[in-house]
mmCIF file of C-alpha atoms in Angstrom:
data_model
loop_
_atom_site.group_PDB
_atom_site.id
_atom_site.type_symbol
_atom_site.label_atom_id
_atom_site.label_comp_id
_atom_site.label_asym_id
_atom_site.label_seq_id
_atom_site.Cartn_x
_atom_site.Cartn_y
_atom_site.Cartn_z
ATOM 1 C CA MET X 1 0.279 0.385 0.319
ATOM 2 C CA GLN X 2 1.342 3.583 -0.119
ATOM 3 C CA VAL X 3 1.510 5.464 2.762
ATOM 4 C CA ALA X 4 -0.008 9.162 2.054
ATOM 5 C CA GLU X 5 2.014 11.902 4.161
ATOM 6 C CA LYS X 6 -0.394 13.891 5.666
ATOM 7 C CA ILE X 7 0.642 17.377 7.460
ATOM 8 C CA VAL X 8 -1.760 19.734 9.220
ATOM 9 C CA GLY X 9 -0.753 23.166 10.244
ATOM 10 C CA ASN X 10 2.272 21.455 12.220
ATOM 11 C CA VAL X 11 1.087 18.578 13.083
ATOM 12 C CA SER X 12 2.020 15.346 11.151
ATOM 13 C CA ARG X 13 -0.991 12.851 10.764
ATOM 14 C CA SER X 14 0.334 10.225 9.097
ATOM 15 C CA VAL X 15 3.809 7.818 9.793
ATOM 16 C CA ASN X 16 5.492 5.608 7.405
ATOM 17 C CA PRO X 17 7.030 2.644 9.300
ATOM 18 C CA PHE X 18 10.030 1.557 7.020
ATOM 19 C CA GLY X 19 11.909 5.149 7.068
ATOM 20 C CA LEU X 20 10.993 5.054 11.202
ATOM 21 C CA LYS X 21 12.804 1.287 10.843
ATOM 22 C CA ALA X 22 15.590 3.236 8.622
ATOM 23 C CA MET X 23 16.296 6.211 10.833
ATOM 24 C CA MET X 24 15.941 4.132 14.444
ATOM 25 C CA ALA X 25 19.249 2.126 12.515
ATOM 26 C CA GLN X 26 20.836 5.317 11.475
ATOM 27 C CA GLN X 27 20.700 6.296 15.414
ATOM 28 C CA ILE X 28 21.877 3.425 16.655
ATOM 29 C CA GLN X 29 24.930 3.631 14.481
ATOM 30 C CA THR X 30 25.921 6.954 15.400
ATOM 31 C CA VAL X 31 25.851 5.425 19.103
ATOM 32 C CA ARG X 32 27.716 2.514 17.686
ATOM 33 C CA ASP X 33 30.501 4.437 15.859
ATOM 34 C CA ARG X 34 31.386 6.245 19.524
ATOM 35 C CA GLY X 35 32.431 2.674 20.814
ATOM 36 C CA THR X 36 31.493 1.758 24.447
ATOM 37 C CA TYR X 37 31.377 3.176 28.016
ATOM 38 C CA ALA X 38 30.792 2.341 31.553
ATOM 39 C CA GLY X 39 27.178 4.127 32.754
ATOM 40 C CA ALA X 40 23.861 2.074 34.027
ATOM 41 C CA LYS X 41 23.023 -1.509 33.762
ATOM 42 C CA CYS X 42 19.355 -0.918 33.822
ATOM 43 C CA ALA X 43 17.823 1.967 32.696
ATOM 44 C CA LEU X 44 14.693 3.160 32.952
ATOM 45 C CA ILE X 45 12.985 5.762 30.799
ATOM 46 C CA LEU X 46 10.184 7.829 31.349
ATOM 47 C CA GLY X 47 9.015 8.991 27.604
ATOM 48 C CA GLY X 48 11.471 6.229 25.514
ATOM 49 C CA SER X 49 9.506 6.927 22.683
ATOM 50 C CA ALA X 50 10.596 9.723 20.769
ATOM 51 C CA SER X 51 13.145 12.976 21.221
ATOM 52 C CA TYR X 52 15.672 13.290 24.124
ATOM 53 C CA GLY X 53 13.983 10.366 26.070
ATOM 54 C CA LEU X 54 14.606 7.818 22.923
ATOM 55 C CA GLY X 55 18.035 9.280 22.775
ATOM 56 C CA SER X 56 19.181 8.954 26.017
ATOM 57 C CA ARG X 57 17.616 4.849 25.738
ATOM 58 C CA LEU X 58 19.963 4.223 22.580
ATOM 59 C CA THR X 59 22.812 5.476 24.405
ATOM 60 C CA ALA X 60 22.110 3.708 27.497
ATOM 61 C CA ALA X 61 21.563 0.620 25.225
ATOM 62 C CA PHE X 62 24.409 0.547 22.646
ATOM 63 C CA GLY X 63 26.623 2.651 24.171
ATOM 64 C CA GLN X 64 26.459 1.543 28.008
ATOM 65 C CA GLY X 65 25.067 -1.903 27.606
ATOM 66 C CA ALA X 66 22.250 -1.397 29.823
ATOM 67 C CA THR X 67 19.182 -3.238 30.245
ATOM 68 C CA THR X 68 16.557 -0.815 29.071
ATOM 69 C CA ILE X 69 12.759 0.013 30.114
ATOM 70 C CA SER X 70 10.928 2.411 28.050
ATOM 71 C CA VAL X 71 8.077 3.894 29.158
ATOM 72 C CA GLY X 72 5.609 5.339 26.156
ATOM 73 C CA TYR X 73 2.216 6.760 25.544
ATOM 74 C CA ALA X 74 1.218 6.444 21.644
ATOM 75 C CA ARG X 75 -1.496 4.691 19.872
ATOM 76 C CA PRO X 76 -0.842 1.817 18.217
ATOM 77 C CA PRO X 77 -1.845 0.955 14.910
ATOM 78 C CA HIS X 78 -5.929 0.238 14.395
ATOM 79 C CA ASP X 79 -8.169 -0.306 11.993
ATOM 80 C CA ASP X 80 -6.751 1.805 8.569
ATOM 81 C CA PHE X 81 -4.592 3.834 10.724
ATOM 82 C CA LEU X 82 -0.856 2.834 10.878
ATOM 83 C CA GLY X 83 0.152 3.815 14.640
ATOM 84 C CA ALA X 84 1.610 6.466 15.782
ATOM 85 C CA ALA X 85 5.556 7.274 15.511
ATOM 86 C CA GLY X 86 6.559 6.650 18.814
ATOM 87 C CA TRP X 87 5.148 3.358 18.957
ATOM 88 C CA TRP X 88 7.250 2.240 16.042
ATOM 89 C CA ASN X 89 10.292 3.839 17.455
ATOM 90 C CA GLN X 90 9.458 1.472 20.422
ATOM 91 C CA VAL X 91 9.089 -1.645 18.478
ATOM 92 C CA TYR X 92 11.962 -0.967 16.299
ATOM 93 C CA PHE X 93 14.304 -0.039 19.377
ATOM 94 C CA LYS X 94 13.270 -3.537 21.178
ATOM 95 C CA GLN X 95 14.017 -5.419 17.791
ATOM 96 C CA ALA X 96 17.733 -3.971 17.120
ATOM 97 C CA ALA X 97 18.367 -4.173 21.208
ATOM 98 C CA GLU X 98 17.440 -7.627 21.210
ATOM 99 C CA ARG X 99 19.307 -8.905 18.020
ATOM 100 C CA ALA X 100 22.305 -7.212 19.940
ATOM 101 C CA GLY X 101 21.790 -9.643 22.873
ATOM 102 C CA LEU X 102 20.506 -6.446 25.373
ATOM 103 C CA ILE X 103 17.635 -6.872 27.364
ATOM 104 C CA ALA X 104 14.938 -4.413 25.960
ATOM 105 C CA GLN X 105 10.978 -3.947 27.536
ATOM 106 C CA ASN X 106 8.508 -1.251 26.357
ATOM 107 C CA PHE X 107 5.240 -0.246 28.209
ATOM 108 C CA ASN X 108 2.912 1.739 26.276
ATOM 109 C CA ALA X 109 0.910 3.389 29.561
ATOM 110 C CA ASN X 110 0.581 6.728 30.696
ATOM 111 C CA ALA X 111 3.314 7.444 32.835
ATOM 112 C CA PHE X 112 1.403 9.804 35.465
ATOM 113 C CA LEU X 113 -0.729 6.785 36.752
ATOM 114 C CA PRO X 114 -0.093 4.981 40.202
ATOM 115 C CA SER X 115 -0.820 1.978 38.031
ATOM 116 C CA THR X 116 1.674 2.236 35.805
ATOM 117 C CA LYS X 117 4.164 2.992 38.354
ATOM 118 C CA GLN X 118 3.320 -0.289 39.911
ATOM 119 C CA LEU X 119 3.523 -1.754 36.483
ATOM 120 C CA ILE X 120 7.152 -1.162 36.041
ATOM 121 C CA VAL X 121 7.877 -1.975 39.612
ATOM 122 C CA ASP X 122 6.147 -6.139 38.771
ATOM 123 C CA TYR X 123 8.070 -6.533 35.895
ATOM 124 C CA VAL X 124 11.481 -5.598 37.471
ATOM 125 C CA ARG X 125 10.579 -7.770 40.722
ATOM 126 C CA GLN X 126 9.491 -10.822 38.266
ATOM 127 C CA LYS X 127 12.166 -10.279 35.538
ATOM 128 C CA LEU X 128 15.354 -8.958 36.514
ATOM 129 C CA THR X 129 18.100 -9.125 38.540
ATOM 130 C CA THR X 130 19.330 -5.693 38.598
ATOM 131 C CA PRO X 131 17.667 -2.956 40.248
ATOM 132 C CA ILE X 132 17.349 0.309 38.429
ATOM 133 C CA ASP X 133 20.190 2.392 38.498
ATOM 134 C CA LEU X 134 19.436 5.135 35.966
ATOM 135 C CA VAL X 135 16.006 6.888 35.533
ATOM 136 C CA VAL X 136 15.481 9.129 32.395
ATOM 137 C CA TYR X 137 12.721 11.564 32.878
ATOM 138 C CA SER X 138 11.427 12.944 29.498
ATOM 139 C CA VAL X 139 7.825 12.947 29.793
ATOM 140 C CA ALA X 140 6.271 16.412 27.513
ATOM 141 C CA ALA X 141 1.996 15.599 27.650
ATOM 142 C CA PRO X 142 -1.101 18.090 27.526
ATOM 143 C CA LYS X 143 -2.481 17.234 30.241
ATOM 144 C CA ARG X 144 -2.322 14.710 34.192
ATOM 145 C CA ALA X 145 -4.853 13.733 36.598
ATOM 146 C CA ASN X 146 -4.650 15.464 40.020
ATOM 147 C CA PRO X 147 -3.517 11.874 41.870
ATOM 148 C CA ALA X 148 -5.191 12.896 44.922
ATOM 149 C CA ASN X 149 -8.658 13.662 42.998
ATOM 150 C CA PRO X 150 -8.651 11.881 39.819
ATOM 151 C CA ASP X 151 -11.579 13.744 38.544
ATOM 152 C CA GLU X 152 -9.713 17.002 38.569
ATOM 153 C CA VAL X 153 -6.996 17.090 35.411
ATOM 154 C CA TRP X 154 -4.524 19.806 34.956
ATOM 155 C CA ARG X 155 -3.980 21.008 31.490
ATOM 156 C CA SER X 156 -0.396 22.383 30.266
ATOM 157 C CA VAL X 157 -0.620 25.369 28.220
ATOM 158 C CA ILE X 158 2.366 27.288 26.090
ATOM 159 C CA LYS X 159 1.591 31.175 27.027
ATOM 160 C CA PRO X 160 3.517 33.944 27.707
ATOM 161 C CA ILE X 161 3.162 35.025 31.324
ATOM 162 C CA GLY X 162 2.345 39.076 32.084
ATOM 163 C CA ALA X 163 1.647 40.263 28.724
ATOM 164 C CA ALA X 164 0.902 38.904 25.368
ATOM 165 C CA VAL X 165 3.082 38.063 22.736
ATOM 166 C CA THR X 166 3.429 38.096 18.957
ATOM 167 C CA ALA X 167 5.575 35.477 17.321
ATOM 168 C CA ALA X 168 6.502 34.141 13.431
ATOM 169 C CA SER X 169 6.130 30.684 13.390
ATOM 170 C CA LEU X 170 6.234 28.132 10.499
ATOM 171 C CA ASP X 171 2.626 26.699 8.612
ATOM 172 C CA LEU X 172 4.412 23.562 7.363
ATOM 173 C CA ALA X 173 1.270 22.555 5.578
ATOM 174 C CA GLN X 174 1.084 25.716 3.791
ATOM 175 C CA GLU X 175 5.017 26.473 4.089
ATOM 176 C CA ARG X 176 4.909 29.776 4.993
ATOM 177 C CA LEU X 177 5.804 31.888 8.374
ATOM 178 C CA ILE X 178 2.534 33.473 10.030
ATOM 179 C CA GLN X 179 2.161 36.295 13.169
ATOM 180 C CA GLN X 180 0.460 34.985 16.171
ATOM 181 C CA THR X 181 -0.433 36.845 19.451
ATOM 182 C CA ILE X 182 -0.617 34.475 22.436
ATOM 183 C CA GLN X 183 -2.597 35.651 25.384
ATOM 184 C CA PRO X 184 -0.821 35.888 28.751
ATOM 185 C CA ALA X 185 -1.366 33.077 30.734
ATOM 186 C CA THR X 186 -4.189 32.899 33.570
ATOM 187 C CA PRO X 187 -2.908 32.352 37.646
ATOM 188 C CA ALA X 188 -5.013 28.716 36.889
ATOM 189 C CA GLU X 189 -3.068 28.327 33.710
ATOM 190 C CA ILE X 190 0.552 28.669 35.028
ATOM 191 C CA THR X 191 -0.499 26.190 38.026
ATOM 192 C CA ALA X 192 -1.900 23.615 36.051
ATOM 193 C CA THR X 193 0.897 23.927 33.675
ATOM 194 C CA THR X 194 3.589 23.585 36.518
ATOM 195 C CA HIS X 195 1.429 20.427 37.708
ATOM 196 C CA VAL X 196 2.074 18.660 34.251
ATOM 197 C CA MET X 197 5.317 19.833 33.324
ATOM 198 C CA GLY X 198 7.016 20.230 36.724
ATOM 199 C CA GLY X 199 9.235 18.164 39.105
ATOM 200 C CA GLU X 200 6.068 16.434 40.896
ATOM 201 C CA ASP X 201 5.608 13.467 39.030
ATOM 202 C CA TRP X 202 9.606 12.719 38.448
ATOM 203 C CA GLU X 203 9.756 12.769 42.652
ATOM 204 C CA ARG X 204 6.670 10.282 42.938
ATOM 205 C CA TRP X 205 8.579 8.133 40.368
ATOM 206 C CA LEU X 206 12.113 7.749 42.745
ATOM 207 C CA HIS X 207 9.880 7.261 45.945
ATOM 208 C CA ALA X 208 7.580 4.649 44.408
ATOM 209 C CA LEU X 209 10.728 2.720 43.017
ATOM 210 C CA HIS X 210 12.779 3.654 46.280
ATOM 211 C CA THR X 211 9.452 1.917 48.834
ATOM 212 C CA ALA X 212 9.421 -0.823 46.424
ATOM 213 C CA GLY X 213 12.810 -1.739 46.388
ATOM 214 C CA VAL X 214 13.724 -1.730 43.147
ATOM 215 C CA LEU X 215 15.864 1.428 43.260
ATOM 216 C CA ALA X 216 19.953 1.291 43.381
ATOM 217 C CA PRO X 217 20.805 2.933 46.374
ATOM 218 C CA ASN X 218 23.903 4.901 43.563
ATOM 219 C CA CYS X 219 20.839 5.273 41.105
ATOM 220 C CA LYS X 220 21.713 8.426 38.726
ATOM 221 C CA THR X 221 18.486 10.582 37.459
ATOM 222 C CA ILE X 222 17.833 13.406 34.948
ATOM 223 C CA LEU X 223 15.503 15.694 34.055
ATOM 224 C CA PHE X 224 15.503 17.924 30.923
ATOM 225 C CA SER X 225 15.217 21.619 30.406
ATOM 226 C CA TYR X 226 15.446 24.016 28.039
ATOM 227 C CA GLU X 227 16.961 27.937 28.326
ATOM 228 C CA GLY X 228 17.119 28.989 25.101
ATOM 229 C CA PRO X 229 18.307 32.375 23.835
ATOM 230 C CA GLN X 230 16.349 35.699 24.105
ATOM 231 C CA PRO X 231 14.385 34.961 20.909
ATOM 232 C CA THR X 232 12.319 32.695 22.191
ATOM 233 C CA ALA X 233 12.800 33.734 25.854
ATOM 234 C CA ALA X 234 9.200 35.236 26.286
ATOM 235 C CA ILE X 235 7.385 31.835 25.174
ATOM 236 C CA TYR X 236 9.455 29.713 26.853
ATOM 237 C CA ARG X 237 11.761 30.697 29.341
ATOM 238 C CA ASP X 238 10.180 33.322 30.920
ATOM 239 C CA GLY X 239 6.602 31.831 30.086
ATOM 240 C CA THR X 240 4.089 28.799 31.294
ATOM 241 C CA LEU X 241 6.769 26.433 30.552
ATOM 242 C CA GLY X 242 9.861 28.010 31.714
ATOM 243 C CA ARG X 243 8.021 28.066 35.269
ATOM 244 C CA ALA X 244 7.358 24.277 35.186
ATOM 245 C CA LYS X 245 11.084 24.253 34.515
ATOM 246 C CA ARG X 246 11.727 26.194 37.627
ATOM 247 C CA ALA X 247 9.477 24.059 39.503
ATOM 248 C CA ALA X 248 11.543 20.782 38.134
ATOM 249 C CA GLU X 249 14.927 22.256 38.920
ATOM 250 C CA ALA X 250 13.356 22.569 42.781
ATOM 251 C CA SER X 251 11.904 18.706 42.534
ATOM 252 C CA ALA X 252 15.851 17.667 41.486
ATOM 253 C CA GLN X 253 17.520 19.960 44.505
ATOM 254 C CA ARG X 254 14.876 17.740 46.692
ATOM 255 C CA LEU X 255 15.508 14.590 45.327
ATOM 256 C CA GLN X 256 19.507 15.419 45.536
ATOM 257 C CA ARG X 257 19.511 16.218 49.090
ATOM 258 C CA TRP X 258 17.602 12.526 49.340
ATOM 259 C CA MET X 259 19.226 10.523 47.105
ATOM 260 C CA ALA X 260 23.177 12.018 48.050
ATOM 261 C CA PRO X 261 23.426 10.125 51.110
ATOM 262 C CA MET X 262 22.243 6.773 49.751
ATOM 263 C CA GLY X 263 25.380 7.656 46.568
ATOM 264 C CA GLY X 264 22.548 8.370 44.411
ATOM 265 C CA GLU X 265 22.255 11.782 42.194
ATOM 266 C CA ALA X 266 19.942 14.103 40.600
ATOM 267 C CA LEU X 267 20.651 16.091 37.760
ATOM 268 C CA ILE X 268 18.993 18.759 35.394
ATOM 269 C CA SER X 269 20.354 18.796 32.245
ATOM 270 C CA VAL X 270 19.841 22.070 29.756
ATOM 271 C CA ASN X 271 19.664 20.450 26.338
ATOM 272 C CA GLN X 272 19.731 22.056 22.980
ATOM 273 C CA SER X 273 17.178 23.172 20.877
ATOM 274 C CA ALA X 274 15.486 20.270 18.485
ATOM 275 C CA VAL X 275 13.312 19.761 15.538
ATOM 276 C CA THR X 276 10.274 17.520 17.660
ATOM 277 C CA LYS X 277 6.529 17.276 17.616
ATOM 278 C CA ALA X 278 6.496 19.062 20.833
ATOM 279 C CA SER X 279 8.586 22.181 19.844
ATOM 280 C CA ALA X 280 6.974 22.119 16.635
ATOM 281 C CA VAL X 281 3.560 24.048 17.665
ATOM 282 C CA ILE X 282 5.494 26.378 20.370
ATOM 283 C CA PRO X 283 4.940 29.704 19.167
ATOM 284 C CA GLY X 284 7.881 31.460 17.766
ATOM 285 C CA PHE X 285 10.048 28.378 18.275
ATOM 286 C CA SER X 286 10.324 26.775 14.590
ATOM 287 C CA ARG X 287 11.638 30.331 13.427
ATOM 288 C CA TYR X 288 14.250 30.625 16.294
ATOM 289 C CA MET X 289 15.030 26.661 15.070
ATOM 290 C CA LEU X 290 14.955 27.599 11.037
ATOM 291 C CA ALA X 291 17.658 30.298 11.717
ATOM 292 C CA LEU X 292 19.713 28.578 13.948
ATOM 293 C CA LEU X 293 19.470 25.143 11.675
ATOM 294 C CA GLN X 294 20.895 27.522 8.832
ATOM 295 C CA ALA X 295 23.592 28.931 10.806
ATOM 296 C CA GLN X 296 24.722 25.912 11.948
ATOM 297 C CA ARG X 297 24.938 24.566 8.087
ATOM 298 C CA GLU X 298 27.589 26.912 7.528
ATOM 299 C CA ARG X 299 29.718 26.208 10.671
ATOM 300 C CA GLY X 300 29.109 22.346 10.051
ATOM 301 C CA GLY X 301 25.872 21.133 10.860
ATOM 302 C CA HIS X 302 23.401 20.784 13.320
ATOM 303 C CA GLU X 303 23.958 18.042 16.210
ATOM 304 C CA SER X 304 21.509 15.246 15.773
ATOM 305 C CA THR X 305 19.485 14.770 19.322
ATOM 306 C CA VAL X 306 20.733 11.361 19.418
ATOM 307 C CA ALA X 307 24.329 12.387 19.102
ATOM 308 C CA HIS X 308 23.706 15.210 21.788
ATOM 309 C CA GLN X 309 22.269 12.521 24.610
ATOM 310 C CA ASP X 310 25.196 10.133 23.608
ATOM 311 C CA ARG X 311 27.682 13.597 24.382
ATOM 312 C CA LEU X 312 25.369 14.260 27.571
ATOM 313 C CA PHE X 313 25.556 11.066 28.938
ATOM 314 C CA ARG X 314 29.192 9.537 27.505
ATOM 315 C CA GLU X 315 30.968 13.092 28.643
ATOM 316 C CA MET X 316 28.888 14.668 31.380
ATOM 317 C CA VAL X 317 26.504 12.154 33.417
ATOM 318 C CA TYR X 318 29.393 9.343 33.534
ATOM 319 C CA GLY X 319 32.014 11.170 32.404
ATOM 320 C CA GLN X 320 34.675 13.342 33.617
ATOM 321 C CA HIS X 321 33.874 16.482 31.353
ATOM 322 C CA ARG X 322 31.007 18.150 32.805
ATOM 323 C CA GLN X 323 29.966 21.689 31.778
ATOM 324 C CA VAL X 324 27.761 23.491 34.669
ATOM 325 C CA ASP X 325 26.004 26.552 35.267
ATOM 326 C CA ALA X 326 25.879 28.611 38.511
ATOM 327 C CA ARG X 327 22.586 26.785 39.253
ATOM 328 C CA GLY X 328 24.219 23.368 39.171
ATOM 329 C CA ARG X 329 22.544 22.204 36.064
ATOM 330 C CA LEU X 330 24.471 20.008 33.093
ATOM 331 C CA ARG X 331 24.742 22.339 30.300
ATOM 332 C CA PRO X 332 24.929 20.622 26.943
ATOM 333 C CA ASP X 333 23.402 23.287 25.354
ATOM 334 C CA ALA X 334 26.985 25.718 25.336
ATOM 335 C CA LEU X 335 27.479 24.863 21.997
ATOM 336 C CA GLU X 336 24.086 26.458 20.547
ATOM 337 C CA MET X 337 24.838 29.345 23.181
ATOM 338 C CA ALA X 338 27.895 30.081 21.731
ATOM 339 C CA PRO X 339 27.996 34.139 21.299
ATOM 340 C CA ALA X 340 29.605 33.949 17.536
ATOM 341 C CA LEU X 341 26.869 31.384 16.537
ATOM 342 C CA GLN X 342 24.154 33.180 18.277
ATOM 343 C CA ALA X 343 25.113 36.432 16.265
ATOM 344 C CA ALA X 344 24.966 34.272 13.220
ATOM 345 C CA VAL X 345 21.198 33.389 14.180
ATOM 346 C CA ALA X 346 20.345 37.022 15.383
ATOM 347 C CA GLN X 347 21.760 38.082 11.411
ATOM 348 C CA THR X 348 19.045 35.616 9.953
ATOM 349 C CA LEU X 349 16.554 36.253 12.573
ATOM 350 C CA SER X 350 16.636 40.502 11.872
ATOM 351 C CA THR X 351 15.472 39.605 8.015
ATOM 352 C CA LEU X 352 13.379 36.627 8.742
ATOM 353 C CA THR X 353 9.385 37.827 8.041
ATOM 354 C CA PRO X 354 6.384 36.649 6.419
ATOM 355 C CA ALA X 355 6.799 38.732 3.427
ATOM 356 C CA THR X 356 10.720 37.403 3.515
ATOM 357 C CA PHE X 357 10.532 33.930 4.099
ATOM 358 C CA THR X 358 10.810 31.585 1.285
ATOM 359 C CA PRO X 359 10.252 27.725 1.394
ATOM 360 C CA THR X 360 13.503 27.869 -0.694
ATOM 361 C CA LEU X 361 15.669 29.368 2.433
ATOM 362 C CA PRO X 362 18.355 26.438 3.833
ATOM 363 C CA GLY X 363 17.641 26.818 7.164
ATOM 364 C CA TYR X 364 13.689 25.901 6.054
ATOM 365 C CA GLN X 365 14.512 22.952 3.858
ATOM 366 C CA LEU X 366 16.867 21.459 6.881
ATOM 367 C CA TYR X 367 14.097 22.421 9.177
ATOM 368 C CA ARG X 368 10.899 20.854 6.933
ATOM 369 C CA GLN X 369 13.101 17.515 6.222
ATOM 370 C CA ALA X 370 13.741 16.951 10.292
ATOM 371 C CA PHE X 371 10.071 17.311 10.895
ATOM 372 C CA ARG X 372 9.167 14.483 8.008
ATOM 373 C CA GLN X 373 11.778 12.317 9.588
ATOM 374 C CA LEU X 374 10.354 12.209 12.839
ATOM 375 C CA SER X 375 7.034 10.232 11.323
ATOM 376 C CA GLY X 376 9.370 8.571 8.796
ATOM 377 C CA PHE X 377 8.733 10.502 5.571
ATOM 378 C CA ALA X 378 11.988 12.487 3.516
ATOM 379 C CA VAL X 379 14.394 9.132 4.707
ATOM 380 C CA PRO X 380 16.878 9.037 1.885
ATOM 381 C CA GLY X 381 16.516 5.203 0.056
ATOM 382 C CA VAL X 382 13.071 4.571 1.743
ATOM 383 C CA ALA X 383 9.786 4.603 -0.044
ATOM 384 C CA ALA X 384 6.739 5.794 0.699
ATOM 385 C CA THR X 385 5.150 2.344 1.337
ATOM 386 C CA PHE X 386 3.797 -0.223 3.540
ATOM 387 C CA ASP X 387 2.782 -3.790 3.830
ATOM 388 C CA PRO X 388 0.085 -4.214 6.227
ATOM 389 C CA MET X 389 0.631 -7.973 6.719
ATOM 390 C CA ILE X 390 3.769 -6.909 8.812
ATOM 391 C CA LEU X 391 1.327 -6.088 11.699
ATOM 392 C CA ASN X 392 0.110 -9.773 11.993
ATOM 393 C CA HIS X 393 4.150 -10.248 12.997
ATOM 394 C CA VAL X 394 5.285 -7.079 15.332
ATOM 395 C CA SER X 395 5.602 -7.458 18.961
ATOM 396 C CA TYR X 396 5.770 -4.496 21.460
#
């Protein structure tokens, strides 16, 4: 069957499983080319189906040789729907890991739920002999139920705080740059976003695993944050998402005080900007990302998400080359934030408006390809076809 690519706004509504399989092979090779290194023995990746979570799992397995457990939440194939990209990423990761003699277990479940935490505890107790010594928290979700009152649902928003912001963003479906004005968040929206995107659930995971006796005393845990440059500050760093990340940093400090006496460690990593399904809908971010990709292209290229995560874990989490800021956060984003590169980005942004935008811009072409590849399209050498019979032999 022919697989039709469908993009609505900045959301991909289709998937090419064979393209995702090829992308998985490429990402694994990126890690393997750098060799192995000492790290975790058993890693739990919360949000391991895509982006930084998937990159963390790839380096844990193929760089460190760890058993990996991933909790992802993506729609499986059903009727005429071929499934979400994250679902296929989990499938292809598991296949590759098992071929390499590694243990890899996938759970398609809501990471926020107590039942999911119990599911992981039961799996480790019943199936593994090694406790969890790395917990990666990379959950990006639109909503979370209040654990004390499941009838109350918190919903996250991407909004500025204090004043409206007008920003230009890419419209991938129409291949244009459009202006958007985003009204400031209400106090209730700020609070809800912090409940969803902050560190509350991260803390709950660590305490649940420890109470159940499946957490190694020397466990390391890490949550990914984002700082970004001035062009994205109003909508991210100084907005609702940034407020949530500050709450996550407070969670890291509490976890560190609790874990350090046991020999463990809680870390925050400020990661680089990346083309992801989540970042594509952040107002103003895609325009900045276009300019960044264009500037990096002129200076040797953009560091892929898996390469970024591999460097983070290889050199900083487990290595001897930590870059740490005044707030104790790891800063693998230092390459992106280098003054010379940011000056080049600012130069591009100064002339990039809805009137001057054209789809032929090198930065746009790079952005569009990276976005399409998240769903398995625009992968060199891979046709947009799929044999549905394969679904009869797929093991999640």
